[in-house]
Every structure is written in structure tokens, then in C-alpha cells.
XYZ file of C-alpha atoms in Angstrom:
504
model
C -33.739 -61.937 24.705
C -33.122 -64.503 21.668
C -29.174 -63.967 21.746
C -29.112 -64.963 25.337
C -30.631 -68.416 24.927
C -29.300 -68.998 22.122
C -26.327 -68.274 23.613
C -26.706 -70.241 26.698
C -27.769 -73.273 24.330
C -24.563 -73.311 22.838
C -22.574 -73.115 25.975
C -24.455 -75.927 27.761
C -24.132 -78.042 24.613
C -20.311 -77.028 24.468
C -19.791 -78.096 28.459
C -22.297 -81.211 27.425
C -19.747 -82.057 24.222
C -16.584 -82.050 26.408
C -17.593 -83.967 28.985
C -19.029 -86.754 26.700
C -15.326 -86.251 24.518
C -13.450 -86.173 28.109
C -15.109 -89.485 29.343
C -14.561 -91.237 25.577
C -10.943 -90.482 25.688
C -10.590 -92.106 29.223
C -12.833 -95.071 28.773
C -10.127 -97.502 28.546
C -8.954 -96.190 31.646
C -12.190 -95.704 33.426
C -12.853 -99.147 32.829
C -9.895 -100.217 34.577
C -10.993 -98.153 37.896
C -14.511 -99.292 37.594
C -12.768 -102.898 38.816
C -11.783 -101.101 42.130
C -13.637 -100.805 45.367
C -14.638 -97.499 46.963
C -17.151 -94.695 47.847
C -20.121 -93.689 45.857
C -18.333 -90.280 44.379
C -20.304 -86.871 43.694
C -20.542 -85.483 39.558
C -17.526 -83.422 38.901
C -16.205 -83.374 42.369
C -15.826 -87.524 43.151
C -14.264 -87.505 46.601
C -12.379 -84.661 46.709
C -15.269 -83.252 49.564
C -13.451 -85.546 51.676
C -10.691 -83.656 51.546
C -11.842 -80.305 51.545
C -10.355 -78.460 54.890
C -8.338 -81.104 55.825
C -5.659 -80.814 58.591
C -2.389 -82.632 59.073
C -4.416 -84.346 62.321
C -7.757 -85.311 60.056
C -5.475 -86.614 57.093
C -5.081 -89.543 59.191
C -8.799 -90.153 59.814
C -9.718 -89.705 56.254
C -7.443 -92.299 54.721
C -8.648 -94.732 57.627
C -12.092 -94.204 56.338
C -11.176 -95.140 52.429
C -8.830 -97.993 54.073
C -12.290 -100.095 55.057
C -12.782 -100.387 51.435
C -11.216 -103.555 49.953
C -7.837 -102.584 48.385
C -7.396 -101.535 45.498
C -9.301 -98.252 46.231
C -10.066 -95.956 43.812
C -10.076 -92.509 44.904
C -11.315 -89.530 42.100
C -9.948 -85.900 43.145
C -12.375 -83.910 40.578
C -11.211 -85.503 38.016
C -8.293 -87.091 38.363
C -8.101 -90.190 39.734
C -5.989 -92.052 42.645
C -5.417 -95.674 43.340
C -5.189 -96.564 47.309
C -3.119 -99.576 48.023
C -3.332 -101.000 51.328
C -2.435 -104.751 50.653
C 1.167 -105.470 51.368
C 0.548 -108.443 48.148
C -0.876 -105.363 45.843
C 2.100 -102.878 47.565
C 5.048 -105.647 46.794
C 3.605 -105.598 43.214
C 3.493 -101.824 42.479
C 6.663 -101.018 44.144
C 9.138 -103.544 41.760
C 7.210 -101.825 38.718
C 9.087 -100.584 36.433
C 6.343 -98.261 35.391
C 5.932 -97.198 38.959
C 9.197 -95.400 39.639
C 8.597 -91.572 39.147
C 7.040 -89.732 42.301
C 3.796 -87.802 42.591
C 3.409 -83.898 42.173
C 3.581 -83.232 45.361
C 7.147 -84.463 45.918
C 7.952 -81.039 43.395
C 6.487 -78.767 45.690
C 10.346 -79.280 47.738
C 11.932 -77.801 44.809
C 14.458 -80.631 44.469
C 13.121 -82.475 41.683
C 16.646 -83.452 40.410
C 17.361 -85.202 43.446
C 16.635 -89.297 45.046
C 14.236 -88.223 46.740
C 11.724 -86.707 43.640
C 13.949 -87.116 40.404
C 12.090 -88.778 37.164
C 13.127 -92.796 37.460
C 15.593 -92.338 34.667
C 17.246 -89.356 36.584
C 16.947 -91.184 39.579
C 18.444 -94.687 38.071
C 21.861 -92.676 38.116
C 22.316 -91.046 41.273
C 21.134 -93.713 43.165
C 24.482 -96.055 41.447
C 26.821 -92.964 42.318
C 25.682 -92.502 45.952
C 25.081 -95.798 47.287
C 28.393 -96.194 48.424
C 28.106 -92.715 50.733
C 26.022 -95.208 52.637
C 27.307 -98.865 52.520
C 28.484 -101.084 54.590
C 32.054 -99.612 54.334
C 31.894 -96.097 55.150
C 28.932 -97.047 57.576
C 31.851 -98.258 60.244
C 33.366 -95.132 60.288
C 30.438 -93.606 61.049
C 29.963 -95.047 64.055
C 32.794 -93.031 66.349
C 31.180 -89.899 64.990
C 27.447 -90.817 65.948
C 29.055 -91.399 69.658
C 31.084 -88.460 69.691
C 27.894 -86.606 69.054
C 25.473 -88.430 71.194
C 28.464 -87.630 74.170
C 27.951 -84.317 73.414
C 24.082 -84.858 73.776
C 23.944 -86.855 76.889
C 26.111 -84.325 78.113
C 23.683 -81.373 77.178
C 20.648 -83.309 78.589
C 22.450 -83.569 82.087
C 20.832 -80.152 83.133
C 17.004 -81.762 82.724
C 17.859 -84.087 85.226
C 15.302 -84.337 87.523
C 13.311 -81.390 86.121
C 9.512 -82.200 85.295
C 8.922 -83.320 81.724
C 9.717 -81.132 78.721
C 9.645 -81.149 74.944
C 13.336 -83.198 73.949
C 12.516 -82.906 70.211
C 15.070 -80.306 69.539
C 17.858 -81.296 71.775
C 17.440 -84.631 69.631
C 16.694 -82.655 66.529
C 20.282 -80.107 66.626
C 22.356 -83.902 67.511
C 20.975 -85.522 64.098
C 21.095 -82.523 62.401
C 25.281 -82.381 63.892
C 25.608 -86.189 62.694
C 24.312 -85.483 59.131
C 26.754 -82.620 58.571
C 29.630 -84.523 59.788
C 28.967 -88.201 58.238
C 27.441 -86.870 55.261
C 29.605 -83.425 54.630
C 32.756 -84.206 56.623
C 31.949 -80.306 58.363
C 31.883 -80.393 62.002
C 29.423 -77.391 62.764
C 28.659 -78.319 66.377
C 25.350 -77.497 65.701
C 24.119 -78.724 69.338
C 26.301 -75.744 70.986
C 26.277 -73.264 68.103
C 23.967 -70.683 67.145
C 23.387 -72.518 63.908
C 21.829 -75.309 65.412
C 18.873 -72.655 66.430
C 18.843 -71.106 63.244
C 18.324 -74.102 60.850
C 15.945 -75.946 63.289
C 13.991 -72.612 63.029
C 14.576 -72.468 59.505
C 13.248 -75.831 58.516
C 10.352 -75.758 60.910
C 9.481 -72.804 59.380
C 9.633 -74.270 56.116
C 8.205 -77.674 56.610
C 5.035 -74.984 57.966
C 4.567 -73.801 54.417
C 5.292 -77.004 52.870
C 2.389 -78.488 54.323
C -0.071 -75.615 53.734
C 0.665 -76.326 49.897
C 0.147 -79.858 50.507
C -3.517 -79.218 51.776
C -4.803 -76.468 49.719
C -5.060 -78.097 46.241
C -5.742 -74.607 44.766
C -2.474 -73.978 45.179
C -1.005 -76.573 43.105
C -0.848 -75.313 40.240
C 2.712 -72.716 40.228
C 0.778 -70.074 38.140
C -1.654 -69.843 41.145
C 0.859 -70.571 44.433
C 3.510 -67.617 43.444
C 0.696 -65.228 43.494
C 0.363 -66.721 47.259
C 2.274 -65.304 50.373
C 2.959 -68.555 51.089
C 5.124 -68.977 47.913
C 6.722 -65.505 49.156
C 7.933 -66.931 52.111
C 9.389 -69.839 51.125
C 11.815 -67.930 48.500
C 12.604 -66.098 51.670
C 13.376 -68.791 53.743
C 15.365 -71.181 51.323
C 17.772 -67.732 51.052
C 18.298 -67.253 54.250
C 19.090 -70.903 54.746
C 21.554 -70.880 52.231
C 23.649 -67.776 52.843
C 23.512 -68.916 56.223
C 24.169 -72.360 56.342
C 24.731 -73.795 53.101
C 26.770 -71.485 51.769
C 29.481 -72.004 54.764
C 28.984 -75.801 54.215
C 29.785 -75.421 50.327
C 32.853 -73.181 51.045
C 33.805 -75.575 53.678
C 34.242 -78.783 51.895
C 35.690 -76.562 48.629
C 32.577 -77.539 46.332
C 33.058 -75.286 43.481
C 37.433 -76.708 43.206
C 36.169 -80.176 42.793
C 33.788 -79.873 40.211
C 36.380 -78.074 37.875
C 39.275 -80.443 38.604
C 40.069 -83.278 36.197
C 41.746 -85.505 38.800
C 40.404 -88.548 40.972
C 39.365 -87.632 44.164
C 39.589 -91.067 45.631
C 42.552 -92.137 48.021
C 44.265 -94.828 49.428
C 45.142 -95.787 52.853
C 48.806 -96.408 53.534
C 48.329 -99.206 55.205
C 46.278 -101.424 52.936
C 46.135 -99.648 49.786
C 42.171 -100.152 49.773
C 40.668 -96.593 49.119
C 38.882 -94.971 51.475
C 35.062 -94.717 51.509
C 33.996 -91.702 50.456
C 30.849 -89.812 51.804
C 27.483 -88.162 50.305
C 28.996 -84.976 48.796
C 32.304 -86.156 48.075
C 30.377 -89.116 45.777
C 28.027 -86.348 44.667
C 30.525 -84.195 43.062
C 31.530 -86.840 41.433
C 28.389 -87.537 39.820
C 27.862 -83.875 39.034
C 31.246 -83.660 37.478
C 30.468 -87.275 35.432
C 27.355 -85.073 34.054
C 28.702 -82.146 32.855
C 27.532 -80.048 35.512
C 30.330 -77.393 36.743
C 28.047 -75.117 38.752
C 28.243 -75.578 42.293
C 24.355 -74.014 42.451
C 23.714 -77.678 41.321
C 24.874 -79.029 44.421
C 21.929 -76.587 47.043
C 18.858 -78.939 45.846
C 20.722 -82.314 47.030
C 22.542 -80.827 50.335
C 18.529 -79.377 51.106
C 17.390 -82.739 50.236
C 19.695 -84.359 52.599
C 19.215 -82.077 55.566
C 15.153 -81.484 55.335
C 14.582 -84.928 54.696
C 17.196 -86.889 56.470
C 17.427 -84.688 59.760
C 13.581 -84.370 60.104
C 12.753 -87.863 59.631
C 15.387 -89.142 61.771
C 14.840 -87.162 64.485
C 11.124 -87.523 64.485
C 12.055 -91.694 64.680
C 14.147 -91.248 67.529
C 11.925 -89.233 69.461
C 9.319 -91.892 68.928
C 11.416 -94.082 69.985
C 12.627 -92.656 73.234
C 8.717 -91.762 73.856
C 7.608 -95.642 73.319
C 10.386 -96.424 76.431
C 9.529 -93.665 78.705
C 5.634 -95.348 77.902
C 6.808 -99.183 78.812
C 9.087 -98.898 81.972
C 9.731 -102.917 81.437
C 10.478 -102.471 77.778
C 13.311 -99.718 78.630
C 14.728 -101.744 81.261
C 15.207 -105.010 79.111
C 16.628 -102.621 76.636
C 18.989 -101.338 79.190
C 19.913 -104.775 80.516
C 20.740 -105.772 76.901
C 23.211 -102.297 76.881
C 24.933 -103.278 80.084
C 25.751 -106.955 78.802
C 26.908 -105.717 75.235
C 28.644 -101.958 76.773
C 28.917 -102.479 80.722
C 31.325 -99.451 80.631
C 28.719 -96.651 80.388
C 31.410 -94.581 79.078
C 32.796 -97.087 76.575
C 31.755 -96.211 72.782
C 28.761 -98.602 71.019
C 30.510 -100.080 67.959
C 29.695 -101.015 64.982
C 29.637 -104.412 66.098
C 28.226 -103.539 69.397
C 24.894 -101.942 67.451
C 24.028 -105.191 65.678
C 24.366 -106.710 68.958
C 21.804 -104.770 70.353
C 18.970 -107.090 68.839
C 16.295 -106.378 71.296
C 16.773 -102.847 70.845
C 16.303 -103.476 67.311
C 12.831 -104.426 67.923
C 11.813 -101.917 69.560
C 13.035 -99.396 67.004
C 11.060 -101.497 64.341
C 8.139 -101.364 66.527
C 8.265 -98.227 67.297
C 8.648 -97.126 63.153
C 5.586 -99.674 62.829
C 3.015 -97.983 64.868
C 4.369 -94.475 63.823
C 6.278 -94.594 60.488
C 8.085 -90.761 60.004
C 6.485 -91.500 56.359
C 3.354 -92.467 56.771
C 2.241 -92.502 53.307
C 3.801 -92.298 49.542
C 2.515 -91.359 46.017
C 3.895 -92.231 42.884
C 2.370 -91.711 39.157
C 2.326 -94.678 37.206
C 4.101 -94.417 33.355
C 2.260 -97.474 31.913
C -0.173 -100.001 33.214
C 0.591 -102.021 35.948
C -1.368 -105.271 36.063
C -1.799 -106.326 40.095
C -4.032 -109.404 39.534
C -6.654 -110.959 37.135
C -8.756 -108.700 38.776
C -7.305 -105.136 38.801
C -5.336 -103.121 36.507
C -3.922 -99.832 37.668
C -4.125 -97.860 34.189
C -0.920 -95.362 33.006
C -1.244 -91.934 34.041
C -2.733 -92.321 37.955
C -1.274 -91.292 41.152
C -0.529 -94.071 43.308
C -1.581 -93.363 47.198
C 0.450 -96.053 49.346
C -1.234 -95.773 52.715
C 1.934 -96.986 55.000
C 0.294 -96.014 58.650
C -2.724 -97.933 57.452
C -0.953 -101.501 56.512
C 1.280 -100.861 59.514
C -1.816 -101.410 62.014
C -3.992 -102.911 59.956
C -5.807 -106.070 62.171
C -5.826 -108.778 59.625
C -2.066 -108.819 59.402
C -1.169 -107.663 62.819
C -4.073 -109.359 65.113
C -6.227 -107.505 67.342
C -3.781 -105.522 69.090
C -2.540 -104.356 66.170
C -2.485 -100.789 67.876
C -0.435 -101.568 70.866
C 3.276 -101.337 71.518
C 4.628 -104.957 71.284
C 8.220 -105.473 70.243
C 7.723 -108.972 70.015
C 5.836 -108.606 66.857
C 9.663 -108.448 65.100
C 11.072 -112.015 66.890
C 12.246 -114.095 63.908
C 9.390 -116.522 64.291
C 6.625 -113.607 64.125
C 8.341 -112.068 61.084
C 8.015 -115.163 58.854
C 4.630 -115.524 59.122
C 4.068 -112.467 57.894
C 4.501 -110.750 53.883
C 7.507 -109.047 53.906
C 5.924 -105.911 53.052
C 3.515 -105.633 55.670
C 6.511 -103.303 56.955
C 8.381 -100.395 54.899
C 8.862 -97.953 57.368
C 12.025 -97.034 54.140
C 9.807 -97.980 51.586
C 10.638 -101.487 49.144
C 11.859 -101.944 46.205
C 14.342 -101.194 43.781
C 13.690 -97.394 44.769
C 13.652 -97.356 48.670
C 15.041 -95.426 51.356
C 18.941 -95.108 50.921
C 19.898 -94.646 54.343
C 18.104 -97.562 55.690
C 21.097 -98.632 57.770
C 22.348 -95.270 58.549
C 18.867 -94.656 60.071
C 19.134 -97.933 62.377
C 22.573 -97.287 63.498
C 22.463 -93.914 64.280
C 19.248 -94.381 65.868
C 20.758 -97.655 68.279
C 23.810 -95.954 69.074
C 21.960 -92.672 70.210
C 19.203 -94.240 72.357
C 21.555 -96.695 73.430
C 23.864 -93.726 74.627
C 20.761 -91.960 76.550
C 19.767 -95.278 78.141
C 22.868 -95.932 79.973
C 23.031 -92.406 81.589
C 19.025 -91.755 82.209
C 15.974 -93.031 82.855
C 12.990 -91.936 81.107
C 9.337 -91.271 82.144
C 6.305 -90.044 81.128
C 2.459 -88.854 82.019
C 1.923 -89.579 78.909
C 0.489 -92.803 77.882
C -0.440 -94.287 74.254
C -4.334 -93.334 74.038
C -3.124 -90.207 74.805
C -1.103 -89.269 71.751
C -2.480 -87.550 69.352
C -1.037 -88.225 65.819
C -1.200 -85.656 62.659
C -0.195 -86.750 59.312
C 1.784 -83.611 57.156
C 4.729 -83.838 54.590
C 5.781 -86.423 57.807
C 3.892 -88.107 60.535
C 4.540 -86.150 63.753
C 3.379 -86.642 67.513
C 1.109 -83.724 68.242
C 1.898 -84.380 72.239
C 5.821 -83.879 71.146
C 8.768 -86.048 72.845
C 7.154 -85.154 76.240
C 9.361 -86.514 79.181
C 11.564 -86.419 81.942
C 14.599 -87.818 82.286
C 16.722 -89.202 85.565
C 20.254 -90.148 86.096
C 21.220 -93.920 86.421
């Protein structure tokens, strides 16, 4: 029939037309990607058949594979295209960017887009003035009596493992964080290791991280017109409501939310004793903001209290767990870590302070070793507002997603020698760290937009292994070419915190 091929002539010429028209209005930034190493790509697809079916435990495997390539890597999903950086030179360059500031599409799938961790740079710029003090040096000391008070509570609830064979500890370590976040950065003492509401939001947020993730790898489902036709979509609304007439509403009630975003007067105060004002914590400082905005709704204040539990209790947890796993591992690692405890606390019952923690240098290594080999972020994205020029060589061109590869850099040979998989805490002795670029480690990210709670992670982190050490010893069948490591929203120990624990 005529009218079909003429028909089909002009449709093939029409797909012909906007392909030639799609490539002309991106030659000035395909040229710029054409500079970059990587894989021979397929028509239309590039490299996203690399990715098709990928799991949270192959994720890992297939950014080792574009890793061999020299970075900058350039990485086409269909058609859009992705930069790879696994230089800590090209990293240190892309993360002071100015144009490098706003996060990747994937950071939206949270649904906290107006908060640190995923708001637009000139959102972000903000907040991150009006909550810095929540975690500075100041209000930091006071934290310390309530990370003990919590971790006595802990090493009080582990007591009945004592010389049981090995178990899971993530969520014994999991429901402490989770108490430590909602006191230091809520001021609401929920004991969440002894209430039922320690269960309930550890179930909550697994659940939730579950569906999370299978967005994450299913790029059909990007797009929001597709994923709320999904049950996955379905049972996230479900979850996030339960969560917050469960939880979140008691917290917001609690700490009298709604009160202090209508009133007109200063919230700080002043100790009687020296007049200086006392530090004030995350949603105290956050209400603040809000209130500075315009913004008199306290529905404003769910996205950043989420933001703070998913993302601060998960990752934190996950570290210590790692952390507790690497001693149970390396039997003369724990004891020169306990040794170090005994001279700094001999009183097993006396309290780590503040000053005590930064004492606790050795232990300090192994913490950074430990977030080395297994960073709880293993990898960050960012889209790029304007050029950013890394060398004479490379330009990464406006518009691209920026694939940091953190897990990669963190082992990678050249910088960390041969052994560059093995468990060494002397890779972080002064005279080791100098030779290296400073960001050959970002376990928090760099740069004028890393991780807030950099220091609240280490000292919570020192004062509860520190409090475990003194009262058990910890073993292991496990051993490191053993674990099995899956990369999701978060890097995460397949084998779990598997270990048993004995009384000193």
C-alpha cells in the first residue's frame, strides 16, 4: 500500500531529523565528553546495559569495572550523560565548585528536597548558616553525658548476649543511635532502646529504605508520572503516615513545634552563671530558620526531622557496626584499643568525656579505617549548573550528573599501596596522612557542602565503642574475605554485625 510507505518514509525521516537536531544542539557539550575516557557505548542505549538488573550487591562491581578507566569517565545512560570521578585531584576540584552544589535526581526520590541533605545550593546556602551551630563545638560538649547515658543503657541491654553464640547486633546498635538523635538533636527522651517505638521506627525505616532502593534501581520508575502508578509508590505514602502519626507527630507535640513558629520572641537563653547563651540544638535552630522564612506551618518541619532520623540514624549506625565488626575481625587491634580506654577511663564505669574522646587517638584510627574500607556513603551525585573546567584536558560541561565513586578512591591501589583492601589503622598515623591528597578520604564528603555532623558522627561513635570495649570482648567467625558488601541508597554489610560478645 502507497500510504504505508509513504508513511513510514516520513516517520523514519522524522526519527532521522531529531536525532541529527538532538546531537547539533549538544555538540558543544558532546565535545567536551569526547575528552573523557571510557567504554565503547551501544546507539541509543550507551551504557545503560550495564546497569540493566542491577542489585544493591552488583552496583559495587559495576562501578569497579568503569573505575579501570582513567578518570574522568564518561558514562551515557541512553542519553544522558554522567561524569565518573575517581581522582581525589579531579574530586577536590568538583567539590569547591560553585557550579557543583545542587544534588542529583535521585536525592528527590526521599521527598525532602527542601532540606541539607537535597535542597537546590541556594536553598541549601541558608540552612546550612542557621544549623551549624546545632552541631558545633559548643553544644557538641553537652552532648557527650547524653551519648553515655545512652550507651549505659546499651551495654546494659547487651549483658544478656553474653556468652551466647554470635548474633546480628545491628539493631541493638541501631534503637541506641536512633535514642541519641532524638535526645541531642530534639531534646525528647523516647527511650527508644526499651520502648515499643524503638521496634516500630527501626521497622518503619527498614521498610522504607526497601522501597527507596527499588526506585533507585529501576530507572523506569523515575519519572513521578510513571512511579505513582507503581505499588511501590503506594507503599511508601503508607509508610511515611504511619511514621508520622506514630512517631513524629509525638516528637512535634513534644518539643511544642507549632507555639514556636507563631511566637515573636527570642528563643535563646542565658545561663545564670555566665550570661553566655546556651547552645541550642537541631530543631530548636530550625524553627528559627523556618520562622526567619515566613514559614508558620509546622508540616514544614516533617521533611527535616525525616531527614535527620533516616539519614543520620541509618548511617551512623551502619558506621558503628562496621566498626565494632573490624575489632571482633583483629583481636590485636581491639586490645590496643582497649589498652588505650583503660589509660584514658581506667574506671570502667566512669563517663568518656569530651576531652576523654579526643584522647582516644588510636581509636580514632580505627574508626577512620574502618569508614575507609566501608564508607556508609559509598558514592554521591551531583548535577553540574555551569561548566566546570578540571584541567587543560577535561571540561565537565553544564547540565551532567556528577557520579563521585567514594568506595572506589577509598581502596584504590595507587593511593593506598597494594594492600589497599586490608584493615590497617596505621594508614591514618600523621606521617601516612601527609603523604597523601587530602581527599583521597571523605567518608562526610569535602567541601563547602559536606557532611554537617562530621564531629557528632566521631564522638558519638568513640564514646559508644569505647563504652562496649570496656565491658566485652568481641569475636567473630567471620573474617574480611568473607563479607559480602552491597551498595543501595547506603553501603551495608550483607553478613550484618555478626558477633559474639564476652564480659571483661
Amino acid at each position: 500500500m502507497w500510504w504505508w510507505d509513504t508513511l513510514l518514509t516520513y516517520v523514519c525521516a522524522s526519527v532521522i531529523m531529531a536525532v541529527f537536531y538532538f546531537r547539533w544542539t549538544r555538540r558543544k557539550m558532546n565535545a567536551k565528553l569526547d575528552t573523557m575516557s571510557g567504554p565503547r557505548r551501544l546507539p541509543v542505549l550507551g551504557h545503560a546495559h550495564k546497569f540493566f538488573g542491577a542489585t544493591p550487591r552488583a552496583i559495587a562491581g559495576t562501578l569497579k569495572y568503569f573505575s579501570e578507566f582513567p578518570s574522568p569517565v564518561c558514562i551515557h545512560m541512553g542519553p544522558l550523560p554522567h561524569v565518573a570521578i575517581f581522582d581525589p585531584e579531579q574530586l577536590q576540584v568538583v567539590l569547591h565548585s560553585q557550579n557543583c552544589l545542587d544534588k542529583s535526581i535521585q536525592y528527590s526520590f526521599l521527598r525532602v528536597s527542601e532540606t541539607l541533605i537535597s535542597a537546590p545550593g541556594h536553598l541549601w546556602k541558608n540552612q546550612r548558616k542557621a544549623l551549624n551551630p546545632s552541631f558545633g563545638p559548643a553544644i557538641l560538649t553537652t552532648f557527650a553525658d547524653i551519648f553515655n547515658n545512652k550507651c549505659a543503657i546499651l551495654t546494659e541491654r547487651l549483658e544478656q548476649y553474653a556468652g551466647k553464640p554470635e548474633r546480628n547486633f545491628y539493631r541493638d546498635i541501631s534503637k541506641c543511635t536512633l535514642d541519641q538523635i532524638y535526645a541531642t538533636a530534639f531534646g525528647c527522651d523516647f527511650n527508644m532502646q526499651n520502648s515499643l517505638d524503638g521496634e516500630r521506627s527501626l521497622d518503619l525505616q527498614e521498610a522504607y529504605m526497601k522501597v527507596m532502593a527499588n526506585r533507585f534501581f529501576s530507572v523506569w520508575k523515575y519519572p513521578d508520572f510513571i512511579y505513582k502508578w507503581t505499588a511501590g509508590y503506594k507503599k511508601e505514602l503508607e509508610l511515611r503516615r504511619i511514621y508520622h502519626e506514630t512517631i513524629t507527630c509525638k516528637l512535634v507535640d513534644q518539643v511544642s513545634v507549632e507555639d514556636k513558629l507563631h511566637t515573636k520572641d527570642d528563643m535563646s537563653f542565658k545561663t545564670e552563671e555566665t550570661g553566655k547563651r546556651i547552645p541550642e540544638n537541631f530543631i530548636e535552630c530550625l524553627v528559627k530558620y523556618l520562622r526567619a522564612e515566613g514559614e508558620t506551618s509546622k508540616d514544614a518541619v516533617y521533611p527535616h526531622i525525616d531527614m535527620t532520623v533516616f539519614a543520620g540514624n541509618d548511617t551512623s549506625a551502619k558506621t558503628i557496626c562496621s566498626i565494632l565488626l573490624m575489632l571482633a575481625i583483629h583481636p590485636e587491634v581491639q586490645e590496643r584499643c582497649y589498652q588505650e580506654l583503660m589509660e584514658i577511663c581506667p574506671d570502667k564505669d566512669q563517663q568518656i568525656s569530651y576531652k576523654d574522646a579526643a584522647n582516644l587517638t588510636y581509636l580514632e584510627m580505627v574508626c577512620k579505617e574502618t569508614m575507609r574500607l566501608l564508607p556508609a556513603v559509598p558514592l554521591m551525585a551531583r548535577i553540574t549548573t555551569g561548566d566546570i573546567k578540571l584541567n587543560d584536558q577535561h571540561t565537565i560541561p553544564a547540565n551532567c550528573t556528577i557520579i563521585m565513586g567514594i568506595f572506589q578512591i577509598h581502596r584504590d591501589p595507587r593511593i593506598w599501596g597494594p594492600k589497599a583492601d586490608d584493615f590497617d589503622p596505621d594508614n591514618f598515623l600523621p606521617d601516612n596522612v601527609a603523604k597523601r591528597h587530602p581527599y583521597s578520604y571523605i567518608p562526610f564528603s569535602a567541601g563547602p557542602r559536606n557532611c554537617i555532623g562530621t564531629r557528632y558522627a566521631y564522638l558519638s561513635s568513640k564514646i559508644m565503642v569505647g563504652s562496649i570495649l570496656r565491658k566485652y570482648r568481641l569475636k567473630t567467625s567471620l573474617t574480611m574475605d568473607k563479607l559480602r558488601i552491597s551498595c543501595g541508597l547506603l553501603l551495608h554489610i550483607s553478613n550484618g554485625c555478626q558477633m559474639a560478645i564476652e564480659k571483661r
